[in-house]
mmCIF file of C-alpha atoms in Angstrom:
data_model
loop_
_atom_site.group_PDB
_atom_site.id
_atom_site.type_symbol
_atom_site.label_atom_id
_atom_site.label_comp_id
_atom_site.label_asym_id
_atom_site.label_seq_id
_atom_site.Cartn_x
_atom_site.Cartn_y
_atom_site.Cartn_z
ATOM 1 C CA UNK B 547 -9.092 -3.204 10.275
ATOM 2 C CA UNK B 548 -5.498 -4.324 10.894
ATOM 3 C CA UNK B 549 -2.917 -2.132 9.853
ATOM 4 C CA UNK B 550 -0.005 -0.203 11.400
ATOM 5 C CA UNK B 551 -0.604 3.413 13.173
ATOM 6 C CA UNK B 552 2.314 6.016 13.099
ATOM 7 C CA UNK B 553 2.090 8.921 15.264
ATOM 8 C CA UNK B 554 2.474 11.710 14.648
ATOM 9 C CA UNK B 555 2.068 12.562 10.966
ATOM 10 C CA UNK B 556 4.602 15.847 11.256
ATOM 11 C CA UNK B 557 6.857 16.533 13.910
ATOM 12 C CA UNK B 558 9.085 19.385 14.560
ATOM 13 C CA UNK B 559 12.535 19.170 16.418
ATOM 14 C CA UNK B 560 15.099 21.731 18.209
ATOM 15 C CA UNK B 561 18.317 21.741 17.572
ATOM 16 C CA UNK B 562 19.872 19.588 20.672
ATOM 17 C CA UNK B 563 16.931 17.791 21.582
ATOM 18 C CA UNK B 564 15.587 14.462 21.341
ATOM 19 C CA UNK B 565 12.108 13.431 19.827
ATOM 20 C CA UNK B 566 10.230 10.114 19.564
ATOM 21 C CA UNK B 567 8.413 8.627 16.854
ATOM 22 C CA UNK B 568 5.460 5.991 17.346
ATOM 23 C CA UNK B 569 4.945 2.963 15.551
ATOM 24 C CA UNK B 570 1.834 0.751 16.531
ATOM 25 C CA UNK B 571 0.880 -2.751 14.550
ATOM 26 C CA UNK B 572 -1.756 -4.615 14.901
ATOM 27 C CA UNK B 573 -1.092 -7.253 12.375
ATOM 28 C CA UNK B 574 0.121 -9.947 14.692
ATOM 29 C CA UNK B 575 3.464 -9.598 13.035
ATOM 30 C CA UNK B 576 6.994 -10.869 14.729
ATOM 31 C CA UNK B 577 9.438 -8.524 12.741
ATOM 32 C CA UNK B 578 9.620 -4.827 12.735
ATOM 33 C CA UNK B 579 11.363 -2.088 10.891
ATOM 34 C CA UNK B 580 11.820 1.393 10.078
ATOM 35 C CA UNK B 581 12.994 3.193 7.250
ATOM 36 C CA UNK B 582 14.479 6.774 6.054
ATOM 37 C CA UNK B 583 13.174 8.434 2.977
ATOM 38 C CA UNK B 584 14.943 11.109 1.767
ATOM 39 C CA UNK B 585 13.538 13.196 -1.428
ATOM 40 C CA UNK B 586 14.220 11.210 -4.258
ATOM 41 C CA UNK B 587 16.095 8.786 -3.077
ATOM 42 C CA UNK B 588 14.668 5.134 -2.042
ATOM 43 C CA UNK B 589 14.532 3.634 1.491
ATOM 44 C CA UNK B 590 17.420 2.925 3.985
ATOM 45 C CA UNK B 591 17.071 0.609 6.532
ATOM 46 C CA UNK B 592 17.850 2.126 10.342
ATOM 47 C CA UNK B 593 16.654 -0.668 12.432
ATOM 48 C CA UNK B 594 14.811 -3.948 12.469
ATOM 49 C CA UNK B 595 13.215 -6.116 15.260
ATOM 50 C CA UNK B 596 12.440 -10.017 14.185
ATOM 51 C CA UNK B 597 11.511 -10.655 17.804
ATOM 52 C CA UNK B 598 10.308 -9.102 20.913
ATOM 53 C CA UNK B 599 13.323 -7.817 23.304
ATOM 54 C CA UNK B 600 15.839 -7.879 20.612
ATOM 55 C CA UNK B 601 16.561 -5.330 17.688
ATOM 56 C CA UNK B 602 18.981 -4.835 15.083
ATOM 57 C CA UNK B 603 21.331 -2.188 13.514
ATOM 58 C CA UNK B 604 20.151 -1.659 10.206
ATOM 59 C CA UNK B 605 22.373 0.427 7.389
ATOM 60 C CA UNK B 606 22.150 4.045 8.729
ATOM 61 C CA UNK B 607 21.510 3.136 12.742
ATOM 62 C CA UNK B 608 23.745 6.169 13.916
ATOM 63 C CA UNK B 609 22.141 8.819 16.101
ATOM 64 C CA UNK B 610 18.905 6.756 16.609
ATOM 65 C CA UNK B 611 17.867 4.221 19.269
ATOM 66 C CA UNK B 612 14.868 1.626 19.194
ATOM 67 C CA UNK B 613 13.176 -0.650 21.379
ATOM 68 C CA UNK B 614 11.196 -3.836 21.484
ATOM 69 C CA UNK B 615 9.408 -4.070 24.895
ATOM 70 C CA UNK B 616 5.978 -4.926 23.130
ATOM 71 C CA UNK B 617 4.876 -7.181 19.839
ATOM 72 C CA UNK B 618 3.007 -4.113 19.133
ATOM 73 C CA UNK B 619 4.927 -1.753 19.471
ATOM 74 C CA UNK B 620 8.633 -0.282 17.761
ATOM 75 C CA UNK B 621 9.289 2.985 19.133
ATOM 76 C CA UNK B 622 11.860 5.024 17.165
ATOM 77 C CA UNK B 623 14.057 7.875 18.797
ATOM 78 C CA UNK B 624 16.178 10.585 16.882
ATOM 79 C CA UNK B 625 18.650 11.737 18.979
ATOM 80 C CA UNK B 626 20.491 14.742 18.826
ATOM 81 C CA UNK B 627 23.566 13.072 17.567
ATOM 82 C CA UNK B 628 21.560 12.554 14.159
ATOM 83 C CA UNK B 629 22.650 16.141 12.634
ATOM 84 C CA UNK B 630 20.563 15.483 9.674
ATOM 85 C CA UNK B 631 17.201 14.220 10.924
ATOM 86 C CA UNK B 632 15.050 16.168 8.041
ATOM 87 C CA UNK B 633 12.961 12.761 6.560
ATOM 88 C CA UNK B 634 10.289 11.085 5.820
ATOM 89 C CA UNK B 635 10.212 8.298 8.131
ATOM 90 C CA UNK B 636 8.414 4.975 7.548
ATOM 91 C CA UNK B 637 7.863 1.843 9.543
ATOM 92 C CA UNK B 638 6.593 -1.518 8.426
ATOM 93 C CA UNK B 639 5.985 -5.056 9.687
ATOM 94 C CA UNK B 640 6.445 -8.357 8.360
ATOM 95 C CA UNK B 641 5.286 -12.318 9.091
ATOM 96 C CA UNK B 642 8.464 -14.106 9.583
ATOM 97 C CA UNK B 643 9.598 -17.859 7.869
ATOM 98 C CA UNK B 644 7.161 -17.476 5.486
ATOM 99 C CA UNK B 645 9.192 -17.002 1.968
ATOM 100 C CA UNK B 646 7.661 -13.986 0.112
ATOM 101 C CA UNK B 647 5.932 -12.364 2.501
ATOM 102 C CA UNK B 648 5.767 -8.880 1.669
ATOM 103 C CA UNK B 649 6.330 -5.616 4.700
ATOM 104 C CA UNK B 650 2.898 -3.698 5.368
ATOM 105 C CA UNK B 651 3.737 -0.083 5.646
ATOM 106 C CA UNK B 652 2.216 2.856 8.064
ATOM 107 C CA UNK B 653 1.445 6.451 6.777
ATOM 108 C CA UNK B 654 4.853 7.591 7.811
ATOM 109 C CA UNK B 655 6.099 10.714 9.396
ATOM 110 C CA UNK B 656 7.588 13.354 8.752
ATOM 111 C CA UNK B 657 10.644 15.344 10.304
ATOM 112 C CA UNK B 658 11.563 18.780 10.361
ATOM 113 C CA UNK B 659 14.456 20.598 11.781
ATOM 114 C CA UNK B 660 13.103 24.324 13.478
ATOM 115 C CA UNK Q 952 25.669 -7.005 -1.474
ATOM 116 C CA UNK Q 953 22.121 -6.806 -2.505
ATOM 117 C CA UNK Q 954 20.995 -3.939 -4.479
ATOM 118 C CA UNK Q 955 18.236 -3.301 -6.992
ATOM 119 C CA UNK Q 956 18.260 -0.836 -10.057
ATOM 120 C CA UNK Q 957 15.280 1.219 -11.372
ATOM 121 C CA UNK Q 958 15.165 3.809 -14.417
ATOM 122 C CA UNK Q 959 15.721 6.994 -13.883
ATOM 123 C CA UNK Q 960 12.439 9.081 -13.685
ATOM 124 C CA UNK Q 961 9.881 11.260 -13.713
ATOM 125 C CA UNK Q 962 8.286 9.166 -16.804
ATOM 126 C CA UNK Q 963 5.834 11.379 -18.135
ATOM 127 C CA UNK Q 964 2.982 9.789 -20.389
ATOM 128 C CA UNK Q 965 -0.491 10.672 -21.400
ATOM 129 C CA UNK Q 966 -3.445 8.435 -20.493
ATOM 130 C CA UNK Q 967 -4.039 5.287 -21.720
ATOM 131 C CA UNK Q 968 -0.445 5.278 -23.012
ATOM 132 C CA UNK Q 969 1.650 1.900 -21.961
ATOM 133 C CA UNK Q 970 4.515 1.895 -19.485
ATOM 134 C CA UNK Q 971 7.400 0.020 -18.648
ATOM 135 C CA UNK Q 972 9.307 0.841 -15.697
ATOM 136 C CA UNK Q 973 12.692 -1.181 -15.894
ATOM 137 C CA UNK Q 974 14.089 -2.966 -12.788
ATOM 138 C CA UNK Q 975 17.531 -4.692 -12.448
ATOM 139 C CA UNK Q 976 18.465 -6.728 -8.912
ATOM 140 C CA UNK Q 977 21.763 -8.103 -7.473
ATOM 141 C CA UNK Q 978 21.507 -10.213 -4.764
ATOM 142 C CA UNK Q 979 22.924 -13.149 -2.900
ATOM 143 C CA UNK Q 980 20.552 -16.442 -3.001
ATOM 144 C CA UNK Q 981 17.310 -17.043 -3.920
ATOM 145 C CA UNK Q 982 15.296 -13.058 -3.735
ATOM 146 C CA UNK Q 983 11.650 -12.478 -3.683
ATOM 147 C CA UNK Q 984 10.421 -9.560 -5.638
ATOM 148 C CA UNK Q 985 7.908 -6.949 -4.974
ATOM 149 C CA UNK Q 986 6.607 -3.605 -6.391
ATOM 150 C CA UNK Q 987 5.409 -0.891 -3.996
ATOM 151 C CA UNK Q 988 3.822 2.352 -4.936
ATOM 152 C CA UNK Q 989 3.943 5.816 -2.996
ATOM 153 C CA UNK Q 990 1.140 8.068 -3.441
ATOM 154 C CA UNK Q 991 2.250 11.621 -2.160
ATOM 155 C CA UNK Q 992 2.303 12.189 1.506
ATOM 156 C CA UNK Q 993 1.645 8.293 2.144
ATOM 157 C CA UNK Q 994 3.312 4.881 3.151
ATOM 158 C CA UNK Q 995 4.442 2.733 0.558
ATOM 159 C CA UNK Q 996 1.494 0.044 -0.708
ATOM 160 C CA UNK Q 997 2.488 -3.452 -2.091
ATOM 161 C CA UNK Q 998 1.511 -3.144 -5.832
ATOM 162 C CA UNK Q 999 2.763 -6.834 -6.554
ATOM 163 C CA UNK Q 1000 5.342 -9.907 -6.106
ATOM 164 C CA UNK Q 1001 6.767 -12.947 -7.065
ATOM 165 C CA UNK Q 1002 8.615 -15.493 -5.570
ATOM 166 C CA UNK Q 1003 10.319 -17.904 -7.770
ATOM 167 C CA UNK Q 1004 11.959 -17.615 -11.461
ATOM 168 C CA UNK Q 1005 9.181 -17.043 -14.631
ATOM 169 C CA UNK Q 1006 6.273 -16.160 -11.443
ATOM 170 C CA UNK Q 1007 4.121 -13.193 -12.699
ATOM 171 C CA UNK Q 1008 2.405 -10.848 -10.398
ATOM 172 C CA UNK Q 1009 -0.115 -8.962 -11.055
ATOM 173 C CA UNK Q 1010 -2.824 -6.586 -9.419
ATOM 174 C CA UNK Q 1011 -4.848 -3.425 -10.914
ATOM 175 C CA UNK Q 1012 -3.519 -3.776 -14.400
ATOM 176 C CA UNK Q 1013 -0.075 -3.507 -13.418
ATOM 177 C CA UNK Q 1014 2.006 -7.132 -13.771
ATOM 178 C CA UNK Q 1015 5.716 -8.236 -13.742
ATOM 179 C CA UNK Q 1016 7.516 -11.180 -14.787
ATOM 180 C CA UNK Q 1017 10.767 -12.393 -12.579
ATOM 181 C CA UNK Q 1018 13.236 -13.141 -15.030
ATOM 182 C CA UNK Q 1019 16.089 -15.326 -13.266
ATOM 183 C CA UNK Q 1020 17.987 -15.142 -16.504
ATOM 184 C CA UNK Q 1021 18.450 -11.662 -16.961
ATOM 185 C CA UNK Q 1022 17.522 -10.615 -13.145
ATOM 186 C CA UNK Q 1023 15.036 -8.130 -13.838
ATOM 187 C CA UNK Q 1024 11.622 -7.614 -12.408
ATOM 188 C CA UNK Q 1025 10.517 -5.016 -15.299
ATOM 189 C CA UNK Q 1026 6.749 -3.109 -14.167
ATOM 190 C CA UNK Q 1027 3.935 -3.101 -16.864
ATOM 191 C CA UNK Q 1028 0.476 -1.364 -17.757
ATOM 192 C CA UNK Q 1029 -1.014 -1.680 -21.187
ATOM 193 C CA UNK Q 1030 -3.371 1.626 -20.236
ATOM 194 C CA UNK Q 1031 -1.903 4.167 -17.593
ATOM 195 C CA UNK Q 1032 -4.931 6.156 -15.992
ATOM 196 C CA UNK Q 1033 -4.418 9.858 -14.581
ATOM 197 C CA UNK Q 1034 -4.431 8.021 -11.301
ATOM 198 C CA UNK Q 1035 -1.365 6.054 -11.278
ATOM 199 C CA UNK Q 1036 0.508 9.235 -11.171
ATOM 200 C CA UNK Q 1037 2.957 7.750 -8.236
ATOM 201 C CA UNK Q 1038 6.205 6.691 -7.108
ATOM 202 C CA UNK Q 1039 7.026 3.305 -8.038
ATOM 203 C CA UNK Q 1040 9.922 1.456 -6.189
ATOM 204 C CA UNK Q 1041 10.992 -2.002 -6.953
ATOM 205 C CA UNK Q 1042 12.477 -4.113 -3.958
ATOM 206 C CA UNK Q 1043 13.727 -7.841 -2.646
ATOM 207 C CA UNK Q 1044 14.043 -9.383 0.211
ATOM 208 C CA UNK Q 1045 16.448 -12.517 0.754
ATOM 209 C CA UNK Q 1046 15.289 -15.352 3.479
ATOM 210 C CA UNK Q 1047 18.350 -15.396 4.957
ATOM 211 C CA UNK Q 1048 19.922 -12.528 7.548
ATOM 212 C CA UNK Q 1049 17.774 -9.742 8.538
ATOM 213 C CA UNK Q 1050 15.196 -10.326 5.575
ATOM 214 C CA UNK Q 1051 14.464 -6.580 5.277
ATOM 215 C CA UNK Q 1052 13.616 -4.831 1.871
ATOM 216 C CA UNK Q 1053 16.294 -3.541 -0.377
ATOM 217 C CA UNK Q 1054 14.980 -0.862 -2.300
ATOM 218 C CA UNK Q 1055 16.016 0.767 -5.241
ATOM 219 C CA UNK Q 1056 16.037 4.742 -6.072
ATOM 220 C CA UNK Q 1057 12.034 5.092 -7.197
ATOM 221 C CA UNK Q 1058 10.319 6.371 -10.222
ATOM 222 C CA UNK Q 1059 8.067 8.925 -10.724
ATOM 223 C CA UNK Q 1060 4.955 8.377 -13.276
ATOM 224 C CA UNK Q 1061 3.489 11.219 -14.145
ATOM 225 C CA UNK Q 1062 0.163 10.648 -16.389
ATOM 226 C CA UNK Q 1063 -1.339 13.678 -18.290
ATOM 227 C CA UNK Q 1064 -5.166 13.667 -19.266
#
């Protein structure tokens, strides 16, 4: 089935460190994003990718870092200049120039400060 | 800038009870509309969409009419089962820029047997 794979589901990180968070599609899909959930609250956009080798800043970009090497693949870091990384992080991909066409989600995954 | 407005929740109701969960956009051009739904601990899944002014989606009971007039995108269900207890978040996307979702806050649905 296609779908897109986030990895892990939880994830722990130390103060001063930096951790990585996987995002995997295999929908055949040209754009890429990921989003912050905080409780209550609905998503904000970090980054987005509409093509291979180039990303975006989305709305709250500061202290993380993408890339785009791959179609399949939108790797997100959270650096330790995010000083609020506790979230629920979600990433999603999209078929571009088609009007309508709606973002497929993963499972997400979620951060905690130790 | 774009933005979209949803009730406040939780909305509690008992089963087979019917719900409206109210949904107000702004946006610049033309939007496309969607519902998504967040079962605890998961992704979001697209409930429904429309595209274009008086389109009505609909899937699993649940429908929506995009009303260009009074920009709203307001979420029905004549019967609400125990399991639609979710989070419900209304969004657009615009075909211009970076074309991501704009979300607004969610709302809770709590259904009691």
């Amino acid at each position: 089935d296609g779908g897109i794979t986030q990895s892990p589901k939880y994830l722990f990180r130390k103060e001063g460190q930096n951790v990585t968070l996987s995002c995997e599609q295999n929908l055949n899909h040209d754009a890429m994003y990921w989003y912050r959930q905080d409780p209550g609250q609905g998503l904000r956009l970090i980054y987005y990718s509409q093509i291979v080798n180039d990303f975006q800043k989305g709305d709250i970009a500061e202290g993380y870092s993408v890339s785009r090497e791959k179609k399949e693949s939108f790797p997100l870091t959270v650096t330790s200049a995010q000083k609020n990384p506790t979230a629920f992080y979600l990433c999603a991909s999209s078929i571009q120039g088609i009007k309508g066409q709606p973002q497929h989600f993963g499972d997400g995954t979620r951060l905690s400060i130790l | 800038g774009d933005s979209v407005t949803q009730m406040e929740g939780p909305v509690t109701l008992s089963e087979e009870a019917f719900l409206t969960i109210n949904c107000t956009y702004t946006a610049t051009g033309y939007p496309s509309l969607f519902w998504y739904v967040q079962y605890p601990g998961e992704g979001l899944q697209l409930l429904l969409k429309a595209t274009k002014a008086d389109d009505k989606g609909s899937n699993k009971g649940f429908e929506a009419t995009y009303r260009k007039e009074t920009t709203s995108f307001h979420l029905e269900k004549g019967s609400v089962q125990v399991s639609d207890s979710a989070v419900y978040f209304c969004a657009l996307s615009v075909e211009t820029g970076r074309r991501a979702l704009t979300f607004g806050s969610g709302t809770r649905l709590q259904v009691q047997p």
